[in-house]
CSV table of C-alpha atoms in Angstrom, one decimal:
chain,number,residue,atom,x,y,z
W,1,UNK,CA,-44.7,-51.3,62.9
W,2,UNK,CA,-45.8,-47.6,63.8
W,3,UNK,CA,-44.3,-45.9,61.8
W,4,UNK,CA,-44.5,-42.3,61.6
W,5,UNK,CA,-47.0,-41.0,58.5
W,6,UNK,CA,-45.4,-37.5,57.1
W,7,UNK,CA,-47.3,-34.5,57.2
W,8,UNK,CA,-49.3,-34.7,54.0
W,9,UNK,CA,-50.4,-31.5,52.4
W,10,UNK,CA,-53.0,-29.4,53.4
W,11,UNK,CA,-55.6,-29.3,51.1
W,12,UNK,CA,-57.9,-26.2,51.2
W,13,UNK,CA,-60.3,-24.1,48.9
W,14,UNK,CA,-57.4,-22.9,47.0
W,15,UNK,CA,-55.8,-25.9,46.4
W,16,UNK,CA,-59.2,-26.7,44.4
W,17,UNK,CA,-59.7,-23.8,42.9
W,18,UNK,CA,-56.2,-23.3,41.8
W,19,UNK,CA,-56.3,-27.0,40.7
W,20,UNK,CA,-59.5,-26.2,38.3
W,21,UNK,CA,-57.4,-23.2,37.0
W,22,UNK,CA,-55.1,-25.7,35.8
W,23,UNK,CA,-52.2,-25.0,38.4
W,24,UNK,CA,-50.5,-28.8,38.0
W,25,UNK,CA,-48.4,-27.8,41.4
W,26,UNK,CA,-52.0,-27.8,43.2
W,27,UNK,CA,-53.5,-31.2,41.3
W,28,UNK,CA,-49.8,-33.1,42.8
W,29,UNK,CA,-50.6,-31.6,46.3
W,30,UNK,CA,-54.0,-33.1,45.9
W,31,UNK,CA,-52.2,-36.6,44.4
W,32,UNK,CA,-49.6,-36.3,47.6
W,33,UNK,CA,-52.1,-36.0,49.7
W,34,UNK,CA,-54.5,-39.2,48.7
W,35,UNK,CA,-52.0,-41.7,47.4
W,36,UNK,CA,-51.1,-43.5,50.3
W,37,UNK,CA,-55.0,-43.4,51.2
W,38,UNK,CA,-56.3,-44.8,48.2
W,39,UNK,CA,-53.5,-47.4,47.0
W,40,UNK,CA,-54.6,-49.1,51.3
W,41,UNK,CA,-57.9,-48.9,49.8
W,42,UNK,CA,-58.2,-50.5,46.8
W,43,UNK,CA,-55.0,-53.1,47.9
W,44,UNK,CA,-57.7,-54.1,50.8
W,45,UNK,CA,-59.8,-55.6,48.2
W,46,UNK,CA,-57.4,-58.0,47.6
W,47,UNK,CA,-56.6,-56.6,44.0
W,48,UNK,CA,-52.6,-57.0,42.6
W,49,UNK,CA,-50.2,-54.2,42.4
W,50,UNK,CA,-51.2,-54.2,38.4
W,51,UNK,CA,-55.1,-54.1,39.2
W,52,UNK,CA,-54.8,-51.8,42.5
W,53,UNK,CA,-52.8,-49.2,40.3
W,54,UNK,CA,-55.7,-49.5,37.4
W,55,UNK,CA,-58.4,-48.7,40.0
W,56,UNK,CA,-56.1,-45.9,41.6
W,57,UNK,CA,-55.9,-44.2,38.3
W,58,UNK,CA,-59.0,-44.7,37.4
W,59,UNK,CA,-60.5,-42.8,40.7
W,60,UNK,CA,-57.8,-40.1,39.8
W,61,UNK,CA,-59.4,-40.0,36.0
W,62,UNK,CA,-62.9,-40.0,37.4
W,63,UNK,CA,-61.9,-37.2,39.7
W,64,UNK,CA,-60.3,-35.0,37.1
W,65,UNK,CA,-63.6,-34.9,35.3
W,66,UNK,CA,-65.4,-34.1,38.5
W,67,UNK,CA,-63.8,-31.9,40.3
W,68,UNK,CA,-65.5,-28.7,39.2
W,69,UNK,CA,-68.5,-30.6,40.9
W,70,UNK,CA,-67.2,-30.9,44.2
W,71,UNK,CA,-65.2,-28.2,45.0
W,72,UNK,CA,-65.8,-28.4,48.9
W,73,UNK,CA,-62.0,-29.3,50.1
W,74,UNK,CA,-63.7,-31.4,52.6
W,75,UNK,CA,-65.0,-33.3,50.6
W,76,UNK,CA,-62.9,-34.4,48.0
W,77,UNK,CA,-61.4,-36.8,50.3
W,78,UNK,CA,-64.3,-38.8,51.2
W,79,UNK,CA,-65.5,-38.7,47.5
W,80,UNK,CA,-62.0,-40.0,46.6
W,81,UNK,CA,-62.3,-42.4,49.0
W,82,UNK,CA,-65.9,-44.0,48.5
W,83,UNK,CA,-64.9,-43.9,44.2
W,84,UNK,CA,-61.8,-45.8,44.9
W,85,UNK,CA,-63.8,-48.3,46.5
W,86,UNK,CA,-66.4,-48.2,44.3
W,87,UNK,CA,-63.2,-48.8,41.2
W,88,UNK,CA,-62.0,-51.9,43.4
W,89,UNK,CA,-65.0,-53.7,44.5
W,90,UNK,CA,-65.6,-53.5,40.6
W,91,UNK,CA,-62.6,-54.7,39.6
W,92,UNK,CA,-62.3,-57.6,42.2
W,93,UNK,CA,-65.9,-58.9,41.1
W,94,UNK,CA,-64.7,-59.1,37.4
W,95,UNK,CA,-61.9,-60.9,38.3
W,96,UNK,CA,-64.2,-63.9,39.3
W,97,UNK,CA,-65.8,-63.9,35.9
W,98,UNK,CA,-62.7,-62.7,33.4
W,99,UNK,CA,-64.4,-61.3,30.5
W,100,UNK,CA,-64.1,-58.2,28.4
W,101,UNK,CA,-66.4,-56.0,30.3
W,102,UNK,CA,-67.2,-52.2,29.8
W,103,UNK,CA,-67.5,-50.6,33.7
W,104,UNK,CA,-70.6,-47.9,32.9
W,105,UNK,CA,-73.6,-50.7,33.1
W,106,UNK,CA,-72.0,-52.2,36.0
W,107,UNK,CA,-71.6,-49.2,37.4
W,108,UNK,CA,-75.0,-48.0,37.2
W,109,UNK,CA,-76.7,-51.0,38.7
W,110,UNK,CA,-74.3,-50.7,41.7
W,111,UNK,CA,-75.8,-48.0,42.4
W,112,UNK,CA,-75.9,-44.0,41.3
W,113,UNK,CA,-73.0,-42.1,39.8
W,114,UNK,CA,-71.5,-40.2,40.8
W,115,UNK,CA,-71.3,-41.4,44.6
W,116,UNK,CA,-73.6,-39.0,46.3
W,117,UNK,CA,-71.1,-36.4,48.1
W,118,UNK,CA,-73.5,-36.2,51.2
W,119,UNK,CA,-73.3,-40.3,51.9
W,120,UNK,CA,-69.8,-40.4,51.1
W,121,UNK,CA,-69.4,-37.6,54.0
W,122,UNK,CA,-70.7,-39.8,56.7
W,123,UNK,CA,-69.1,-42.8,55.8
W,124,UNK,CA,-67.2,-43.5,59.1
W,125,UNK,CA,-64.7,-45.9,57.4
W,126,UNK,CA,-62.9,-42.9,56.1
W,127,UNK,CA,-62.2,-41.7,59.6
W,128,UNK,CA,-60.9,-45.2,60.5
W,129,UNK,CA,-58.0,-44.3,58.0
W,130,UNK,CA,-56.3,-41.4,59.4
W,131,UNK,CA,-52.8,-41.7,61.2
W,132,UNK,CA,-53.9,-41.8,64.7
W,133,UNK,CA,-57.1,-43.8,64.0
W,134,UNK,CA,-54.6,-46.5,63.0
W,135,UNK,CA,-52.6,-46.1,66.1
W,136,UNK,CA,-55.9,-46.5,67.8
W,137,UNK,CA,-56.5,-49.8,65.5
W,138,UNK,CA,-53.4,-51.3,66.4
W,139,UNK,CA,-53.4,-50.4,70.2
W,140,UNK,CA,-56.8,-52.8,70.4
W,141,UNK,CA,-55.5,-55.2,67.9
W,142,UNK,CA,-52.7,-55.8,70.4
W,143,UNK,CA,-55.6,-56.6,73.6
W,144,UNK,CA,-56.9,-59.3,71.3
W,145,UNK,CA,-56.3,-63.0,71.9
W,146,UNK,CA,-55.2,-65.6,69.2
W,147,UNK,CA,-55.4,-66.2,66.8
W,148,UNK,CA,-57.1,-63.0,65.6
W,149,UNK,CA,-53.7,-61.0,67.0
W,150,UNK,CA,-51.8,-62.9,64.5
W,151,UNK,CA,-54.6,-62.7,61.7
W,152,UNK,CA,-54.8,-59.3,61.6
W,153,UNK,CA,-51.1,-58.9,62.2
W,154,UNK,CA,-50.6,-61.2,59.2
W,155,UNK,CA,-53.5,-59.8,56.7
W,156,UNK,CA,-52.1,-56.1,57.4
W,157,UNK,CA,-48.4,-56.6,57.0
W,158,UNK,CA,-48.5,-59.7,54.3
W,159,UNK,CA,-50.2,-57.4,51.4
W,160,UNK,CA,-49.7,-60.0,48.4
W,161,UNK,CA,-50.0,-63.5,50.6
W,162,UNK,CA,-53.0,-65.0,49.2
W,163,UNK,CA,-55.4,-67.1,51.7
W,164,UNK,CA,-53.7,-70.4,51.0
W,165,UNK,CA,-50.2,-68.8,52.2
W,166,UNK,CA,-52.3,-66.7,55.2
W,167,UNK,CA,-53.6,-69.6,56.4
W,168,UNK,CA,-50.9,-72.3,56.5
W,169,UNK,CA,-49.0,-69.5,58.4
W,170,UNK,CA,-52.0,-69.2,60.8
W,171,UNK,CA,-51.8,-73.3,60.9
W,172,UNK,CA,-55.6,-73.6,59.7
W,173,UNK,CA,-57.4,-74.8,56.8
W,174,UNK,CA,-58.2,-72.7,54.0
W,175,UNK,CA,-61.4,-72.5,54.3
W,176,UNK,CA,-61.3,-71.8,57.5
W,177,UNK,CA,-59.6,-68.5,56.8
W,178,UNK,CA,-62.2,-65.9,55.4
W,179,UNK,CA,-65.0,-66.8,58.6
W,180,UNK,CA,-62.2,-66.1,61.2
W,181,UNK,CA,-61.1,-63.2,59.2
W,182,UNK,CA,-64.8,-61.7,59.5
W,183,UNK,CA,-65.1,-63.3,63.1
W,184,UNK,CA,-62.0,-61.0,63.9
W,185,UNK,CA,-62.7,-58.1,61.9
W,186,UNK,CA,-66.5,-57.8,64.3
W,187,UNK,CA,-64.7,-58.5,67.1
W,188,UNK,CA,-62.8,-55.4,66.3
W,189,UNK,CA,-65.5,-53.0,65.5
W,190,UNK,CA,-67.2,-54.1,69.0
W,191,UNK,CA,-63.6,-53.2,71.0
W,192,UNK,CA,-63.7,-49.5,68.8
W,193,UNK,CA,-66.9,-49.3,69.6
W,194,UNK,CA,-66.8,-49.6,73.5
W,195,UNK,CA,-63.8,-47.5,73.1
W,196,UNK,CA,-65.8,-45.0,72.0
W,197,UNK,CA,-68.2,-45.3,74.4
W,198,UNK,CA,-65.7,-44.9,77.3
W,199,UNK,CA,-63.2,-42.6,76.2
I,1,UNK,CA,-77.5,-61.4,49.3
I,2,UNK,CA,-75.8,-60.2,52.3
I,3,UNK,CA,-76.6,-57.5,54.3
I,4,UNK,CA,-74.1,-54.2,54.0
I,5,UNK,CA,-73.1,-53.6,57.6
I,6,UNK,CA,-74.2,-50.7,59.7
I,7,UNK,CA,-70.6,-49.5,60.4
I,8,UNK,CA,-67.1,-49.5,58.8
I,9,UNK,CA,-66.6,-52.2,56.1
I,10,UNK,CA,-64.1,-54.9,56.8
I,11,UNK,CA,-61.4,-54.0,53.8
I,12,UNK,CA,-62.0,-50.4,55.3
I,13,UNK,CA,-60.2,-51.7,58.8
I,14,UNK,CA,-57.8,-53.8,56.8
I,15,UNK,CA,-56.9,-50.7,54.5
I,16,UNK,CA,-56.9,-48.5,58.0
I,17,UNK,CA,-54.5,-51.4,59.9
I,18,UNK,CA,-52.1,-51.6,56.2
I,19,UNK,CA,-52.0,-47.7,56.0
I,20,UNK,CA,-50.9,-47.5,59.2
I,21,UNK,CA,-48.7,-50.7,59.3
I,22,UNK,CA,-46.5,-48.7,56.4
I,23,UNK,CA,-45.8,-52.2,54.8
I,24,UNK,CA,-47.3,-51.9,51.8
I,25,UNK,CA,-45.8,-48.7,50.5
I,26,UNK,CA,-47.4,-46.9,47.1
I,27,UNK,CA,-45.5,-48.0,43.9
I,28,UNK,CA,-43.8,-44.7,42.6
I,29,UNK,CA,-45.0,-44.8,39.8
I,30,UNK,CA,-48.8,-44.7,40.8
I,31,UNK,CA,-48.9,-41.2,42.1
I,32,UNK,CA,-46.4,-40.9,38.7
I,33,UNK,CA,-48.9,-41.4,36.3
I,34,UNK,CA,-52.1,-39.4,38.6
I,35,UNK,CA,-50.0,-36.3,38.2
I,36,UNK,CA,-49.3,-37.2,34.7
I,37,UNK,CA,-53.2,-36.7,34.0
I,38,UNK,CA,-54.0,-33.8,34.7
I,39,UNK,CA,-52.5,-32.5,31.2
I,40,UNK,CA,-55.6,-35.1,30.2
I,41,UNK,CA,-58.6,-32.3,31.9
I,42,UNK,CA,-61.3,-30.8,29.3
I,43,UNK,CA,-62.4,-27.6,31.0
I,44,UNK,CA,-65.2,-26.2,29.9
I,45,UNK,CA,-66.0,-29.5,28.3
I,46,UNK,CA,-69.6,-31.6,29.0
I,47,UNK,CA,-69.3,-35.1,30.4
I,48,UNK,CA,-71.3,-37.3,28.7
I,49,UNK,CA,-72.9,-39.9,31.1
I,50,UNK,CA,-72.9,-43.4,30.5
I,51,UNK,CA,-77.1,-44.4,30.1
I,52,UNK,CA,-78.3,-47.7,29.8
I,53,UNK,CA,-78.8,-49.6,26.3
I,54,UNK,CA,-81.6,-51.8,26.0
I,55,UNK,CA,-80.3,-55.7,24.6
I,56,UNK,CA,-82.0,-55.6,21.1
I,57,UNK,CA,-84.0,-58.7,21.1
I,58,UNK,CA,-82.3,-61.2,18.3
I,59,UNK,CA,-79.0,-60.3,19.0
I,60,UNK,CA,-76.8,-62.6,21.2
I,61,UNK,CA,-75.6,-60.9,24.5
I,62,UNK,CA,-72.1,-62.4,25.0
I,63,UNK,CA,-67.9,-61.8,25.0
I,64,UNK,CA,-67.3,-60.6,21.3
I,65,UNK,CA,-68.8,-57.1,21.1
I,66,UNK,CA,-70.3,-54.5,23.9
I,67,UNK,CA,-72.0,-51.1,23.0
I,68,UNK,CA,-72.0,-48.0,25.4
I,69,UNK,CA,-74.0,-44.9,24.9
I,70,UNK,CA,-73.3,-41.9,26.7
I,71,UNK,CA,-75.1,-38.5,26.5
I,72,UNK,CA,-74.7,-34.8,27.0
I,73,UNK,CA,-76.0,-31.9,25.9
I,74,UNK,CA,-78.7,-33.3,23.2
I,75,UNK,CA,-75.9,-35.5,22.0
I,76,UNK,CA,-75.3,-39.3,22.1
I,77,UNK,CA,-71.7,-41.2,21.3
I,78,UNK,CA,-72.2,-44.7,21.2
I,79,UNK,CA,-69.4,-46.8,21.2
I,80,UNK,CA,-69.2,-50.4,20.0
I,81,UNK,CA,-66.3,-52.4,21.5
I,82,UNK,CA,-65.1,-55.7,20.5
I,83,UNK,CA,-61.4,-57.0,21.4
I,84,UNK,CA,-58.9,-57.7,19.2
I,85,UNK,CA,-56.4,-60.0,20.0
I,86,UNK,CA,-55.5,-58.9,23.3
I,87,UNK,CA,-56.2,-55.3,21.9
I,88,UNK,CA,-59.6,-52.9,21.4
I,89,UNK,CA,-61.6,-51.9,18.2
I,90,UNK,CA,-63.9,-49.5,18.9
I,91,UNK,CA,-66.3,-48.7,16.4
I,92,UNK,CA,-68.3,-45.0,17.5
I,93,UNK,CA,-71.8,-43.3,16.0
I,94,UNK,CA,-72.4,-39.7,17.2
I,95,UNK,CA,-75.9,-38.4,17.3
I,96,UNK,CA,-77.5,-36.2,15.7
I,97,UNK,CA,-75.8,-36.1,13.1
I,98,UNK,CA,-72.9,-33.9,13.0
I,99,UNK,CA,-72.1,-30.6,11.0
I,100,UNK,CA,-69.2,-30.8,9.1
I,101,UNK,CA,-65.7,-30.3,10.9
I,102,UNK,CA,-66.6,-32.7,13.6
I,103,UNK,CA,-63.7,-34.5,15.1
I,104,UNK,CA,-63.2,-37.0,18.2
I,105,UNK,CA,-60.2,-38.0,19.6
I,106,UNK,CA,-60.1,-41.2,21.6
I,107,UNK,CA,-58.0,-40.8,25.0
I,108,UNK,CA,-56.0,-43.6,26.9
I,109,UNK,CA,-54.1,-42.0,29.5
I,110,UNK,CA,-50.6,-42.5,27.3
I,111,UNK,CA,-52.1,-41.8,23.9
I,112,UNK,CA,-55.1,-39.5,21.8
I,113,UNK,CA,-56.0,-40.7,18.4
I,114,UNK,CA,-57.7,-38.0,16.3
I,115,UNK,CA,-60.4,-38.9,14.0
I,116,UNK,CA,-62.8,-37.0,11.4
I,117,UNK,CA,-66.6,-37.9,12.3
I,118,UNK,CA,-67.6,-39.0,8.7
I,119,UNK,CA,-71.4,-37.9,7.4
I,120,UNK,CA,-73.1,-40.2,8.9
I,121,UNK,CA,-71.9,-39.9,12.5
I,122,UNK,CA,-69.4,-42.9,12.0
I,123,UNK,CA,-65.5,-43.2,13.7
I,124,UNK,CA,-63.8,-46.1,14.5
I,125,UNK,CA,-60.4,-46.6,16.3
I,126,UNK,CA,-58.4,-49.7,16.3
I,127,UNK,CA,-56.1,-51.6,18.1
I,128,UNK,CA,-56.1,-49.5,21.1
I,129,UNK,CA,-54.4,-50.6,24.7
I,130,UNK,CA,-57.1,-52.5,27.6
I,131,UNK,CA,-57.5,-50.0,30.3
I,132,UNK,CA,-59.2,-46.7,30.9
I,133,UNK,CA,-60.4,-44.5,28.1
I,134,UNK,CA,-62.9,-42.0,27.3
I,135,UNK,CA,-64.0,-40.0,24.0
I,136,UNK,CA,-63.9,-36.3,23.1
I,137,UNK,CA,-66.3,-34.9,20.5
I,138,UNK,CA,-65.5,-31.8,19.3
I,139,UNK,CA,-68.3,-29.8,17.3
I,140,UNK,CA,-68.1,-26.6,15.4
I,141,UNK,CA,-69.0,-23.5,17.2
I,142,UNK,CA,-70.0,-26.0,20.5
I,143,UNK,CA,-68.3,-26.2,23.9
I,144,UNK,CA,-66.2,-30.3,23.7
I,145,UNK,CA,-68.7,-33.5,25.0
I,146,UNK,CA,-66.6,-36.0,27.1
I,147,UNK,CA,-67.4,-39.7,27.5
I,148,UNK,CA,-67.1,-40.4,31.3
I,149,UNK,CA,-63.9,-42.5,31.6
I,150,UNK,CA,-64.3,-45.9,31.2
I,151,UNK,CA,-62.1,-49.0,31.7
I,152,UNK,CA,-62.2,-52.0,28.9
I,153,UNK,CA,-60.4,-55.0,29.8
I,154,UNK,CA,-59.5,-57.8,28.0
């Protein structure tokens, strides 16, 4: 269940600038660094392996034409981050209304492109997502009671179950699956919260 | 509408609980084809934005044909797209007008397809793979324009 995240590559100033020299070696450490990050990403919108890799390449496409804009190492994770989510919210939206669709237009009425680097900087759901924020995660997950232990238990390790299959497991109706889910999901952000109130 | 909430999103926590669940491993060949890319940069190149086109009144707004307009550096690629058969056309107009010796090559991440701008601005590409792609003009004596990548799906 824990298991143990490697050490991912340290990306600094270099790394960047040696990447916008065209050092591939430096691009990889980058793509080492933020694969694991943005396939949890885009996979939490409930997108298939097929759709979650088209929004993780597309984030990787839109960040190879960018890059030379953000250049702050710090940065390029959270601007990673808030594209990917930007690519799969997208993409799970169209596949409600399956049509042939060009993404600009859509993009630009979801708001302003590029993501503005100084909002994607505060964003606290990027913090949530390092290792020992997810230790953190599942040591609260485990003081909850049912059935939002097994929920969460069941949503984080069952990546392609659809609700249907979620819920039977849980032994409740479909419908009744997406309100617990976001009963469960507050009633985690209050127990990080007070967490974090009383460290 | 709903309201955003104040703090982390909920497919943030459930990305944050799978990432650290380690049971939905990254696919090998996703980081594969990121690193594959980067022989796909432009530096030096201008990346034309996508900007909005107005509907032209008459003309039905609907599934068979979509047109994109990007812009950069006083120039403007549109791009009309309209599938094929599980597959793309896309039909292109650069603007101004471009000197002779203008070229575009039309970029999917596994393929380029070079093309010679005619006179009037016109290139058109067929049969091209759904998925990500962008557009590289290429004038005489002028740093490369970019279309921002873009995804077309069928």
């Amino acid at each position: 269940m824990f298991e143990v995240i490697p050490e991912a590559p340290v990306i600094d100033r270099q790394t960047i600038h040696a990447a916008l020299a065209g050092d591939q070696a430096a691009w990889d450490a980058l793509v080492g660094r933020f694969s694991g990050l943005l396939w949890s990403v885009v996979r939490a919108h409930g997108l298939s392996g097929a759709d979650a890799a088209d929004a993780v390449q597309g984030t990787w496409l839109r960040l190879l034409e960018s890059l030379h804009t953000i250049r702050d190492p710090d940065r390029v994770g959270s601007w990673l981050f808030t594209t990917a989510r930007r690519e799969a919210s997208l993409l799970s939206r169209r596949r409600r209304g399956e049509r042939l669709v060009a993404d600009p237009a859509d993009a630009e009425s979801a708001g302003p492109w590029p993501a503005p680097a100084g909002q994607a900087h505060s964003d606290p759901a990027l913090a949530v997502l390092r290792a020992d924020e997810g230790r953190r995660l599942w040591r609260a997950v485990e003081t909850m009671r049912e059935p939002c232990r097994s929920l969460l238990l069941l949503a984080a390790t069952a990546p392609d179950a659809g609700v249907r299959q979620l819920a039977g497991r849980l032994g409740m109706p479909s419908g009744s699956y997406g309100p617990t889910r976001r009963r469960c999901l507050n009633r985690l952000r209050t127990l990080l919260n007070a967490q974090e109130a009383t460290p | 509408m709903t309201r955003r909430p104040p703090a982390i999103d909920d497919e943030s926590l459930i990305a944050a609980l799978r990432l650290a669940a380690g049971r939905d491993p990254v696919p090998a060949h996703v980081p594969a084809a990121a690193r594959a890319i980067f022989g796909l940069r432009l530096p030096g190149a201008a990346v034309a934005v996508p900007v909005a086109v107005p509907a032209p009144a008459g003309v039905r707004s609907g599934q068979e044909g979509r047109l994109l307009r990007f812009t950069a550096d006083e120039l403007t690629v549109e791009l009309e797209i309209t599938p094929v058969d599980g597959l793309v056309d896309l039909a292109g107009q650069v603007s101004p007008l471009p000197c002779a010796g203008t070229t575009v090559e039309v970029r999917t991440p596994h393929l380029t397809q070079a093309r010679e701008v005619s006179a009037t601005g016109q290139f058109a590409v067929t049969g091209l793979p759904p998925g990500w792609f962008s557009v590289v003009c290429r004038r005489p004596e002028h740093s490369p324009v970019v279309t921002s990548w873009t995804r077309i799906r069928p």
